Coordinates of C-alpha atoms and ligand atoms in Angstrom, one line a residue:
X1 CA -9.2 -41.3 -13.3
X2 CA -10.0 -37.6 -12.8
X3 CA -7.3 -35.7 -10.9
X4 CA -8.2 -32.5 -9.1
X5 CA -6.7 -29.6 -11.2
X6 CA -5.6 -27.6 -8.1
X7 CA -2.9 -30.1 -7.4
X8 CA -0.5 -28.5 -10.0
X9 CA 1.4 -31.8 -10.4
X10 CA 2.3 -32.0 -6.7
X11 CA 3.4 -35.4 -5.5
X12 CA 4.7 -37.2 -2.5
X13 CA 6.3 -35.1 0.3
X14 CA 5.7 -31.9 -1.7
X15 CA 2.0 -32.5 -1.5
X16 CA 2.1 -33.3 2.2
X17 CA 4.1 -30.1 2.8
X18 CA 1.6 -27.9 0.9
X19 CA -0.7 -26.5 3.5
X20 CA -3.4 -25.5 1.0
X21 CA -3.7 -29.1 -0.3
X22 CA -2.5 -31.3 2.5
X23 CA -5.0 -33.7 4.2
X24 CA -2.4 -35.6 6.2
X25 CA -3.7 -38.9 7.5
X26 CA -7.0 -38.3 5.6
X27 CA -5.6 -39.0 2.2
X28 CA -7.6 -41.9 0.9
X29 CA -6.2 -45.2 -0.3
X30 CA -6.8 -44.1 -3.9
X31 CA -5.1 -40.7 -3.3
X32 CA -2.1 -42.4 -1.7
X33 CA -1.7 -44.5 -4.8
X34 CA -2.3 -41.6 -7.2
X35 CA 0.1 -39.1 -5.6
X36 CA 3.0 -41.2 -4.5
X37 CA 2.0 -41.0 -0.8
X38 CA 2.2 -44.7 -0.1
X39 CA 4.6 -45.3 2.8
X40 CA 4.8 -41.6 3.7
X41 CA 1.8 -41.8 6.0
X42 CA 0.8 -44.1 8.9
X43 CA -1.4 -47.0 7.6
X44 CA -4.8 -46.0 8.9
X45 CA -6.9 -43.6 6.8
X46 CA -8.6 -41.1 9.2
X47 CA -11.6 -38.9 8.3
X48 CA -11.5 -35.1 8.6
X49 CA -14.1 -35.4 11.5
X50 CA -11.7 -37.8 13.4
X51 CA -8.8 -35.4 12.8
X52 CA -11.0 -32.5 14.0
X53 CA -11.8 -34.3 17.2
X54 CA -8.0 -34.9 17.7
X55 CA -6.9 -31.4 17.1
X56 CA -9.7 -30.0 19.3
X57 CA -8.6 -32.2 22.1
X58 CA -5.0 -31.1 21.6
X59 CA -5.9 -27.4 21.7
X60 CA -7.9 -27.9 24.8
X61 CA -5.1 -29.8 26.6
X62 CA -2.6 -27.0 26.1
X63 CA -1.7 -25.3 29.4
X64 CA -2.0 -21.7 28.3
X65 CA -3.8 -19.7 25.6
X66 CA -0.4 -18.7 24.1
X67 CA 0.5 -22.4 23.7
X68 CA -2.9 -22.9 22.0
X69 CA -2.1 -20.0 19.7
X70 CA 1.2 -21.5 18.8
X71 CA -0.4 -24.9 18.1
X72 CA -3.1 -23.4 16.0
X73 CA -0.6 -21.4 13.8
X74 CA 1.4 -24.5 13.3
X75 CA -1.7 -26.4 12.3
X76 CA -2.5 -23.6 9.8
X77 CA 1.0 -23.9 8.4
X78 CA 0.6 -27.6 7.7
X79 CA -3.1 -28.1 6.9
X80 CA -5.2 -25.0 6.2
X81 CA -8.4 -27.0 5.6
X82 CA -8.3 -28.7 9.0
X83 CA -7.3 -25.4 10.7
X84 CA -10.3 -23.6 9.1
X85 CA -12.6 -26.6 9.8
X86 CA -11.7 -26.3 13.5
X87 CA -12.0 -22.5 13.6
X88 CA -15.2 -22.4 11.7
X89 CA -16.9 -25.2 13.6
X90 CA -15.8 -23.8 17.0
X91 CA -15.6 -20.1 16.2
X92 CA -16.6 -18.9 19.6
X93 CA -13.9 -20.9 21.3
X94 CA -11.2 -20.4 18.7
X95 CA -11.6 -16.7 17.8
X96 CA -10.2 -15.4 21.1
X97 CA -7.2 -17.7 20.5
X98 CA -6.3 -16.7 17.0
X99 CA -7.4 -13.1 17.4
X100 CA -8.0 -10.8 20.4
X101 CA -7.1 -11.2 23.2
X102 CA -4.5 -13.9 22.6
X103 CA -3.0 -12.4 19.5
X104 CA -2.0 -9.4 21.5
X105 CA 0.2 -11.5 23.7
X106 CA 1.4 -13.4 20.6
X107 CA 2.5 -10.1 19.1
X108 CA 4.3 -9.1 22.3
X109 CA 6.2 -12.4 22.2
X110 CA 6.5 -12.5 18.4
X111 CA 10.3 -13.0 18.2
X112 CA 10.3 -15.8 20.8
X113 CA 7.4 -17.8 19.3
X114 CA 8.5 -17.2 15.7
X115 CA 8.7 -20.5 13.8
X116 CA 8.0 -19.8 10.1
X117 CA 7.5 -16.4 8.4
X118 CA 3.9 -15.8 7.4
X119 CA 3.1 -12.7 5.3
X120 CA 5.1 -10.2 3.4
X121 CA 7.6 -7.9 5.0
X122 CA 8.4 -4.7 3.2
X123 CA 10.9 -2.2 4.6
X124 CA 12.2 1.3 3.9
X125 CA 15.2 -0.1 2.0
X126 CA 12.8 -1.9 -0.3
X127 CA 11.8 1.4 -1.9
X128 CA 12.1 1.0 -5.7
X129 CA 11.6 -2.8 -5.7
X130 CA 8.2 -3.3 -4.0
X131 CA 6.7 -4.7 -7.2
X132 CA 9.4 -7.4 -7.3
X133 CA 8.7 -8.2 -3.7
X134 CA 5.0 -8.6 -4.4
X135 CA 5.9 -11.0 -7.2
X136 CA 7.7 -13.2 -4.7
X137 CA 4.3 -13.9 -3.1
X138 CA 3.3 -17.5 -4.0
X139 CA -0.3 -16.8 -5.0
X140 CA -1.4 -14.9 -8.1
X141 CA -5.1 -14.0 -7.4
X142 CA -4.7 -12.0 -4.2
X143 CA -8.0 -10.2 -3.3
X144 CA -7.7 -9.2 0.3
X145 CA -4.6 -7.6 1.8
X146 CA -4.3 -6.5 5.4
X147 CA -1.4 -4.2 5.9
X148 CA -0.1 -2.6 9.1
X149 CA 3.0 -0.6 10.1
X150 CA 2.7 -2.0 13.6
X151 CA 2.4 1.4 15.3
X152 CA -0.9 0.9 17.2
X153 CA -1.4 -2.8 17.8
X154 CA -4.8 -3.3 19.5
X155 CA -4.6 -1.1 22.6
X156 CA -0.9 -2.2 23.1
X157 CA 0.8 0.6 21.2
X158 CA 3.9 0.5 19.0
X159 CA 5.0 -3.1 18.6
X160 CA 6.9 -2.6 15.3
X161 CA 7.3 -5.7 13.2
X162 CA 5.9 -7.8 16.0
X163 CA 2.5 -6.5 14.9
X164 CA 2.5 -8.9 11.9
X165 CA 0.4 -11.2 14.1
X166 CA -2.5 -8.8 13.5
X167 CA -2.7 -9.0 9.7
X168 CA -2.2 -12.8 9.9
X169 CA -4.9 -13.2 12.5
X170 CA -7.3 -10.8 10.7
X171 CA -7.0 -12.6 7.4
X172 CA -7.6 -15.9 9.2
X173 CA -10.9 -14.4 10.2
X174 CA -11.7 -13.3 6.7
X175 CA -11.5 -17.0 5.8
X176 CA -13.1 -18.5 8.9
X177 CA -15.9 -16.0 9.2
X178 CA -16.7 -15.2 5.5
X179 CA -15.0 -17.9 3.5
X180 CA -12.6 -15.7 1.7
X181 CA -10.2 -18.3 0.2
X182 CA -6.9 -18.6 2.1
X183 CA -4.8 -18.2 -1.1
X184 CA -6.6 -14.9 -1.9
X185 CA -5.4 -13.4 1.4
X186 CA -2.0 -11.6 1.9
X187 CA -0.8 -10.2 5.2
X188 CA 1.7 -7.3 4.9
X189 CA 4.0 -5.6 7.3
X190 CA 5.4 -2.2 6.3
X191 CA 8.5 -2.2 8.6
X192 CA 9.4 1.4 9.1
X193 CA 11.0 1.0 12.5
X194 CA 9.6 1.3 16.0
X195 CA 9.7 3.9 18.8
X196 CA 9.2 1.1 21.3
X197 CA 12.4 1.3 23.3
X198 CA 12.0 -2.2 24.7
X199 CA 11.8 -3.6 21.1
X200 CA 14.9 -1.6 20.1
X201 CA 16.8 -2.9 23.1
X202 CA 15.7 -6.5 22.6
X203 CA 18.5 -8.5 20.9
X204 CA 15.8 -10.9 19.5
X205 CA 13.7 -8.2 17.8
X206 CA 13.2 -9.2 14.2
X207 CA 12.3 -5.9 12.7
X208 CA 14.3 -2.9 11.5
X209 CA 16.0 -1.7 14.7
X210 CA 15.8 2.0 14.3
X211 CA 13.3 4.7 15.2
X212 CA 10.1 5.0 13.2
X213 CA 10.4 6.9 9.9
X214 CA 8.2 10.0 10.0
X215 CA 9.4 11.8 6.9
X216 CA 8.8 11.6 3.2
X217 CA 10.4 8.2 3.0
X218 CA 7.3 6.8 4.8
X219 CA 4.9 8.3 2.4
X220 CA 7.0 7.1 -0.6
X221 CA 7.0 3.6 0.7
X222 CA 3.2 3.6 1.2
X223 CA 2.6 5.1 -2.2
X224 CA 4.8 2.6 -3.9
X225 CA 3.1 -0.2 -2.1
X226 CA -0.3 1.0 -3.2
X227 CA 0.7 1.4 -6.9
X228 CA 2.5 -1.9 -6.9
X229 CA -0.5 -3.7 -5.5
X230 CA -2.6 -2.2 -8.3
X231 CA -0.1 -3.4 -10.9
X232 CA 0.4 -7.0 -9.5
X233 CA -3.0 -7.7 -7.9
X234 CA -5.5 -5.4 -9.6
X235 CA -8.5 -6.9 -8.0
X236 CA -7.2 -6.7 -4.4
X237 CA -8.7 -4.6 -1.7
X238 CA -6.2 -3.1 0.8
X239 CA -7.3 -3.0 4.4
X240 CA -5.3 -0.7 6.6
X241 CA -4.9 -2.0 10.1
X242 CA -3.5 -0.8 13.4
X243 CA -1.7 2.3 12.0
X244 CA -1.1 5.1 14.4
X245 CA -3.7 7.8 14.7
X246 CA -2.1 10.5 12.5
X247 CA -1.2 8.1 9.6
X248 CA -4.5 6.2 9.8
X249 CA -6.8 9.2 9.1
X250 CA -4.4 10.8 6.7
X251 CA -3.9 7.7 4.5
X252 CA -7.6 6.9 4.5
X253 CA -8.4 10.3 3.3
X254 CA -5.7 10.2 0.7
X255 CA -6.5 6.9 -0.8
X256 CA -10.2 6.1 -0.2
X257 CA -11.3 7.8 -3.4
X258 CA -8.4 6.5 -5.5
X259 CA -8.2 2.8 -4.8
X260 CA -10.2 -0.1 -3.2
X261 CA -9.2 0.5 0.4
X262 CA -10.6 0.9 3.9
X263 CA -9.4 1.2 7.5
X264 CA -11.0 -1.3 9.7
X265 CA -10.1 0.4 12.9
X266 CA -12.0 3.5 11.8
X267 CA -14.8 2.2 9.5
X268 CA -15.2 -1.5 10.6
X269 CA -15.3 -0.5 14.3
X270 CA -17.9 2.2 13.4
X271 CA -20.2 -0.3 11.8
X272 CA -20.0 -2.9 14.5
X273 CA -20.6 -0.2 17.2
X274 CA -23.5 1.2 15.2
X275 CA -25.1 -2.2 14.9
X276 CA -24.8 -2.7 18.7
X277 CA -26.4 0.7 19.3
X278 CA -29.3 -0.2 17.0
X279 CA -29.8 -3.4 19.0
X280 CA -29.4 -1.6 22.3
X281 CA -32.2 0.7 21.3
X282 CA -34.5 -2.3 20.9
X283 CA -33.9 -2.9 24.7
X284 CA -34.0 0.7 25.9
X285 CA -36.9 1.6 23.6
X286 CA -35.5 5.0 22.4
X287 CA -34.8 6.3 18.9
X288 CA -31.3 7.1 17.5
X289 CA -32.3 10.8 17.2
X290 CA -33.0 11.0 21.0
X291 CA -29.7 9.7 22.2
X292 CA -26.6 11.5 23.5
X293 CA -23.4 9.6 23.0
X294 CA -20.3 10.2 25.2
X295 CA -17.1 8.5 23.9
X296 CA -14.1 8.0 26.0
X297 CA -11.3 8.1 23.4
X298 CA -11.3 10.4 20.4
X299 CA -9.0 8.3 18.2
X300 CA -9.6 6.1 15.2
X301 CA -12.4 4.0 16.7
X302 CA -14.2 6.9 18.5
X303 CA -14.1 9.3 15.7
X304 CA -14.9 6.6 13.2
X305 CA -18.0 5.6 15.1
X306 CA -19.0 9.3 15.5
X307 CA -18.7 9.9 11.7
X308 CA -20.8 6.9 10.8
X309 CA -23.3 7.9 13.5
X310 CA -23.6 11.3 11.9
X311 CA -24.4 9.5 8.6
X312 CA -27.0 7.3 10.3
X313 CA -28.7 10.3 12.0
X314 CA -28.7 12.2 8.7
X315 CA -30.5 9.3 7.1
X316 CA -33.2 9.7 9.8
X317 CA -33.6 13.3 8.9
X318 CA -31.4 15.0 11.6
X319 CA -29.2 17.8 10.3
X320 CA -25.5 17.3 10.2
X321 CA -24.9 20.0 12.8
X322 CA -27.5 18.5 15.2
X323 CA -26.1 15.0 14.6
X324 CA -22.6 16.1 15.5
X325 CA -24.0 17.7 18.7
X326 CA -25.3 14.3 19.8
X327 CA -21.7 13.0 19.9
X328 CA -19.4 14.1 22.6
X329 CA -15.8 13.1 23.4
X330 CA -13.5 12.9 26.3
X331 CA -9.8 12.3 25.4
X332 CA -6.7 12.2 27.5
X333 CA -7.0 16.0 28.1
X334 CA -10.6 16.0 29.2
X335 CA -13.8 17.0 27.4
X336 CA -13.3 17.8 23.7
X337 CA -14.8 21.4 23.4
X338 CA -14.4 24.3 21.0
X339 CA -12.3 26.3 23.4
X340 CA -9.4 23.8 23.3
X341 CA -6.4 24.7 21.2
X342 CA -4.8 21.3 21.2
X343 CA -7.2 19.4 19.0
X344 CA -6.2 17.5 15.9
X345 CA -8.2 17.8 12.7
X346 CA -10.3 14.7 13.1
X347 CA -11.6 15.8 16.6
X348 CA -12.5 19.4 15.6
X349 CA -15.9 18.6 14.0
X350 CA -17.0 17.2 17.3
X351 CA -15.7 20.0 19.5
X352 CA -18.8 21.9 20.7
X353 CA -19.2 25.2 22.5
X354 CA -19.4 24.0 26.1
X355 CA -17.4 24.5 29.3
X356 CA -14.6 21.9 29.7
X357 CA -14.8 18.9 32.0
X358 CA -11.6 17.6 33.5
X359 CA -12.8 14.1 34.3
X360 CA -15.1 11.5 32.7
X361 CA -17.4 11.7 35.7
X362 CA -17.7 15.4 35.4
X363 CA -18.5 15.0 31.7
X364 CA -21.2 12.4 32.5
X365 CA -22.8 14.6 35.1
X366 CA -22.7 17.7 32.8
X367 CA -23.9 16.0 29.5
X368 CA -26.2 13.3 30.9
X369 CA -25.4 10.8 28.1
X370 CA -27.7 7.9 27.3
X371 CA -24.8 5.8 25.9
X372 CA -21.2 5.7 27.1
X373 CA -18.7 4.1 24.7
X374 CA -15.2 3.3 25.7
X375 CA -12.6 3.3 22.9
X376 CA -9.6 4.7 24.8
X377 CA -7.4 1.7 25.5
X378 CA -7.6 2.9 29.2
X379 CA -8.2 -0.1 31.4
X380 CA -10.8 0.4 34.3
X381 CA -11.6 4.0 33.1
X382 CA -15.3 3.3 33.7
X383 CA -14.9 3.5 37.5
X384 CA -17.8 2.7 39.8
X385 CA -19.0 6.4 40.2
X386 CA -19.2 6.7 36.4
X387 CA -21.3 3.6 35.9
X388 CA -23.5 4.5 38.9
X389 CA -24.0 8.0 37.5
X390 CA -25.0 6.4 34.1
X391 CA -27.4 4.1 36.0
X392 CA -28.9 7.1 37.9
X393 CA -29.4 9.0 34.7
X394 CA -30.9 6.2 32.6
X395 CA -33.3 3.3 33.2
X396 CA -31.1 1.2 31.0
X397 CA -27.7 2.8 30.6
X398 CA -25.9 1.6 27.5
X399 CA -22.2 1.0 28.3
X400 CA -19.8 -0.4 25.7
X401 CA -16.3 -1.0 26.8
X402 CA -14.8 -1.7 23.4
X403 CA -11.1 -1.4 24.1
X404 CA -8.9 -4.5 23.3
X405 CA -7.5 -6.7 24.5
X406 CA -9.4 -7.7 27.7
X407 CA -6.7 -6.1 29.9
X408 CA -7.6 -2.7 28.3
X409 CA -11.3 -2.9 28.7
X410 CA -12.8 0.2 30.3
X411 CA -14.8 -2.0 32.7
X412 CA -15.7 -5.7 32.9
X413 CA -19.1 -7.1 32.3
X414 CA -19.4 -8.0 35.9
X415 CA -18.7 -4.4 37.0
X416 CA -21.2 -2.9 34.5
X417 CA -24.0 -5.2 35.6
X418 CA -23.3 -5.0 39.3
X419 CA -22.9 -1.2 39.5
X420 CA -26.0 -0.6 37.4
X421 CA -28.0 -3.1 39.4
X422 CA -28.4 -5.3 36.3
X423 CA -29.8 -2.6 34.2
X424 CA -26.9 -1.9 31.9
X425 CA -26.9 -2.9 28.2
X426 CA -23.3 -3.9 27.9
X427 CA -20.9 -4.9 25.1
X428 CA -17.2 -5.3 25.0
X429 CA -14.4 -5.5 22.5
X430 CA -12.9 -8.8 23.8
X431 CA -15.2 -11.5 25.1
X432 CA -16.4 -11.7 28.7
X433 CA -18.0 -14.9 30.1
X434 CA -21.6 -15.2 31.0
X435 CA -22.5 -13.5 34.3
X436 CA -25.2 -14.4 36.8
X437 CA -26.7 -11.5 38.7
X438 CA -29.8 -11.6 41.0
X439 CA -31.0 -14.8 39.4
X440 CA -30.6 -13.6 35.8
X441 CA -27.9 -14.8 33.3
X442 CA -26.3 -12.2 31.1
X443 CA -24.4 -13.1 28.0
X444 CA -22.4 -9.9 27.2
X445 CA -22.1 -9.2 23.5
X446 CA -18.7 -8.9 21.9
X447 CA -18.6 -5.7 19.7
X448 CA -16.0 -7.4 17.6
X449 CA -15.2 -6.0 14.1
X450 CA -15.2 -9.6 13.0
X451 CA -18.9 -9.3 12.6
X452 CA -18.3 -6.7 9.9
X453 CA -15.0 -6.7 8.0
X454 CA -15.1 -10.4 6.7
X455 CA -18.6 -9.8 5.2
X456 CA -17.6 -6.4 3.7
X457 CA -14.5 -8.0 2.2
X458 CA -16.5 -10.9 0.7
X459 CA -18.9 -8.4 -0.8
X460 CA -16.1 -6.5 -2.3
X461 CA -14.5 -9.6 -3.8
X462 CA -17.9 -11.0 -5.0
X463 CA -18.7 -7.7 -6.8
X464 CA -15.1 -6.8 -7.8
X465 CA -15.8 -3.4 -6.3
X466 CA -13.2 -0.7 -7.1
X467 CA -14.0 1.4 -4.1
X468 CA -15.1 0.9 -0.5
X469 CA -17.7 3.5 0.6
X470 CA -19.3 4.7 3.9
X471 CA -22.6 3.5 2.6
X472 CA -21.2 -0.1 2.5
X473 CA -20.5 0.2 6.3
X474 CA -23.9 1.7 6.9
X475 CA -25.7 -1.2 5.2
X476 CA -23.4 -3.7 6.9
X477 CA -24.4 -2.2 10.3
X478 CA -28.1 -2.4 9.4
X479 CA -27.8 -6.0 8.2
X480 CA -25.9 -7.0 11.4
X481 CA -28.5 -5.4 13.6
X482 CA -31.3 -7.0 11.7
X483 CA -29.9 -10.5 12.5
X484 CA -30.0 -10.0 16.3
X485 CA -32.9 -12.1 17.6
X486 CA -35.3 -11.6 20.5
X487 CA -33.5 -14.4 22.3
X488 CA -30.2 -12.5 21.9
X489 CA -31.7 -9.4 23.4
X490 CA -33.3 -11.4 26.3
X491 CA -29.9 -12.3 27.6
X492 CA -28.5 -8.8 27.0
X493 CA -26.6 -9.7 23.9
X494 CA -26.7 -6.9 21.2
X495 CA -25.0 -9.1 18.6
X496 CA -26.0 -12.4 17.0
X497 CA -24.4 -15.6 18.3
X498 CA -20.9 -15.8 16.9
X499 CA -21.7 -19.3 15.7
X500 CA -23.9 -17.7 13.1
X501 CA -21.0 -15.7 11.7
X502 CA -20.8 -17.2 8.2
X503 CA -24.6 -16.5 7.7
X504 CA -24.0 -13.0 9.0
X505 CA -21.1 -12.4 6.7
X506 CA -22.9 -13.8 3.6
X507 CA -25.8 -11.4 4.3
X508 CA -23.5 -8.5 4.7
X509 CA -21.6 -9.4 1.6
X510 CA -24.8 -9.4 -0.5
X511 CA -25.8 -6.0 0.8
X512 CA -22.3 -4.6 0.2
X513 CA -22.2 -6.0 -3.3
X514 CA -25.6 -4.5 -4.0
X515 CA -24.3 -1.1 -3.1
X516 CA -21.2 -1.6 -5.3
X517 CA -23.5 -2.6 -8.3
X518 CA -26.0 0.1 -7.6
X519 CA -23.4 2.8 -7.4
X520 CA -21.5 1.6 -10.5
X521 CA -18.4 0.8 -8.6
X522 CA -17.6 -2.5 -10.3
X523 CA -16.3 -3.8 -13.6
X524 CA -18.7 -6.7 -13.7
X525 CA -22.5 -7.1 -14.2
X526 CA -24.6 -8.0 -11.2
X527 CA -25.3 -11.7 -11.3
X528 CA -28.9 -12.7 -11.5
X529 CA -28.8 -14.6 -8.3
X530 CA -26.5 -12.5 -6.1
X531 CA -26.9 -14.6 -2.9
X532 CA -26.0 -17.8 -4.8
X533 CA -23.0 -16.0 -6.4
X534 CA -21.8 -14.9 -3.0
X535 CA -22.2 -18.4 -1.6
X536 CA -20.2 -19.8 -4.6
X537 CA -17.2 -17.6 -3.6
X538 CA -17.1 -19.0 -0.1
X539 CA -14.2 -21.3 0.7
X540 CA -15.4 -24.6 2.3
X541 CA -12.8 -26.1 4.6
X542 CA -14.2 -29.6 3.9
X543 CA -11.5 -31.8 2.1
X544 CA -12.3 -32.2 -1.6
X545 CA -11.7 -35.5 -3.3
X546 CA -8.5 -35.3 -5.3
X547 CA -9.1 -38.5 -7.3
Ligands
LIG1 P1 -6.3 5.6 19.1 O1 -4.9 5.5 19.6 O2 -6.6 6.1 17.7 O3 -7.2 6.4 20.1 C1 -7.1 6.3 21.5 C2 -7.8 7.5 22.0 O4 -8.0 7.4 23.4 C3 -7.1 8.9 21.8 O5 -8.1 9.8 21.4 C4 -6.6 9.2 23.2 O6 -6.5 10.6 23.4 C5 -7.6 8.6 24.1 N1 -7.1 8.3 25.4 C6 -5.9 7.8 25.8 N2 -5.8 7.8 27.1 C7 -6.9 8.4 27.6 C8 -7.4 8.7 28.9 N3 -6.7 8.4 29.9 N4 -8.6 9.2 29.0 C9 -9.3 9.5 27.9 N5 -8.9 9.2 26.7 C10 -7.8 8.7 26.5 O7 -6.8 4.1 19.2 P2 -8.2 3.5 18.6 O8 -7.9 2.9 17.3 O9 -9.2 4.5 18.6 O10 -8.5 2.3 19.6 C11 -8.8 2.6 20.9 C12 -9.1 1.3 21.6 O11 -10.3 0.7 21.0 C13 -8.1 0.2 21.5 O12 -8.0 -0.4 22.8 C14 -8.6 -0.7 20.5 O13 -8.2 -2.1 20.7 C15 -10.1 -0.6 20.7 N6 -10.8 -1.0 19.5 C16 -11.7 -2.0 19.6 C17 -12.4 -2.4 18.5 C18 -13.5 -3.5 18.7 O14 -13.7 -4.2 17.8 N7 -14.1 -3.6 19.8 C19 -12.2 -1.9 17.3 C20 -11.2 -0.8 17.2 C21 -10.5 -0.4 18.3

């Protein structure tokens, strides 16, 4: 009898309680005999398909999305293969439950719905012993780390340690969308306090109940974390997630040329938005060089998109100065222009000589943008006069309301289509349902980073890349856009059907790995058959035979 080597001698209840190996009622008769499971399970042997039907029914019968989230996390905690089978096979239905928008609510209620810890928590008092803490992690071959300090969770602001739901959810998407093996993923919370008074006042709050550290101790902790990861998990990529504005840009610039790292809020968002813009151009018929982009929000997402856009325009022969002049920003103080004295470093390259504009509507009228992109976290900021002005100025106004969760979207799909008389090309950050207008059905696209980061991560893992470059995000955007079909565009969708996400991620991974090999960023040789090599890395949530 050949025993599956991954079982590491596990037996009986210990096997049933191991989420990576557990099959529950699907353990076969032979496996029940081989692993001391006889008597520990109900009599009938069930297939994974039957289990899948049962858990799907259970999820659907839950009264609220938060209850669905709690159920799904508990399933993940006891049977990863079944959890990933469910999420992979029903990704369109499950993604909003394990990620945005539901994960936002789950983070806000983190202490109340907390059952079992998931991920690694590292605090200020752990300085000097971060390596030891990483060694407590139960898996040795960590390849993808998502780390947050909880300061800017989605568009919800500072949630402190409650933000752990985000790395957990994001890594679930690495596995579900790109097949990064669950035991190669590690969620991390750098708990440096919170400035959220409601959290500090909450007796149930589980994090360090003091105000956020802003001094050298913060940088020391981040630096020790990075060097410790390199020592303990040398092949790991570190994805920074939902850090506040100032730290996000600063840390990216500090570490991007030193270690394998990227910031998804800045770079992943940029790639998904750029892909949506390429697709939108197939509907509007223009070229990138002839567009004028107006962003509401000049933070990580907005500036990240602008910077990648500049690279894309330069690749089309536009000079850097001209490319920057195609990108305009409105932030909380109005139009970002050269005359302003309150601009942070990341906004200045996009501050052009121009009179100011106090409102978004005034900026739209003055600049006549072809594309309006909402990344402000300001709900309902695309008011009717703004959308109507865009529709007056453009035959097909491109309107992306990318802020998450749904409650933060700058406008709804219904508003964009109705106020533009059905002419808008619309995408959002969180999903909106199909919308009927004047006999036509629109399926709004979700400009979800999940189209990009899982594939980028898989490409990095498959090539053992030592750096993550802007070029990788450019190629990822191009690959994603190339997979949008004529049928997608016909219903107004500027992204591929989410059900194709694993195919999308595999294609992005190949392109990213090619960049890594071409630029000499890896320690291994390029495999002869790269697509087959990438496929071979992808975790399959189908139960293997253990006997
Ligand atoms: P951020 O905090 O870095 O930036 C927010 C920006 O919005 C800042 O420049 C701020 O000045 C501006 N702003 C705030 N209030 C404003 C107002 N009233 N009018 C105009 N501008 C205002 O945050 P971020 O990382 O850039 O994220 C912004 C939003 O984009 C969030 O809701 C986030 O969830 C969303 N986002 C979506 C995706 C996606 O996949 N669709 C990806 C990343 C971020």
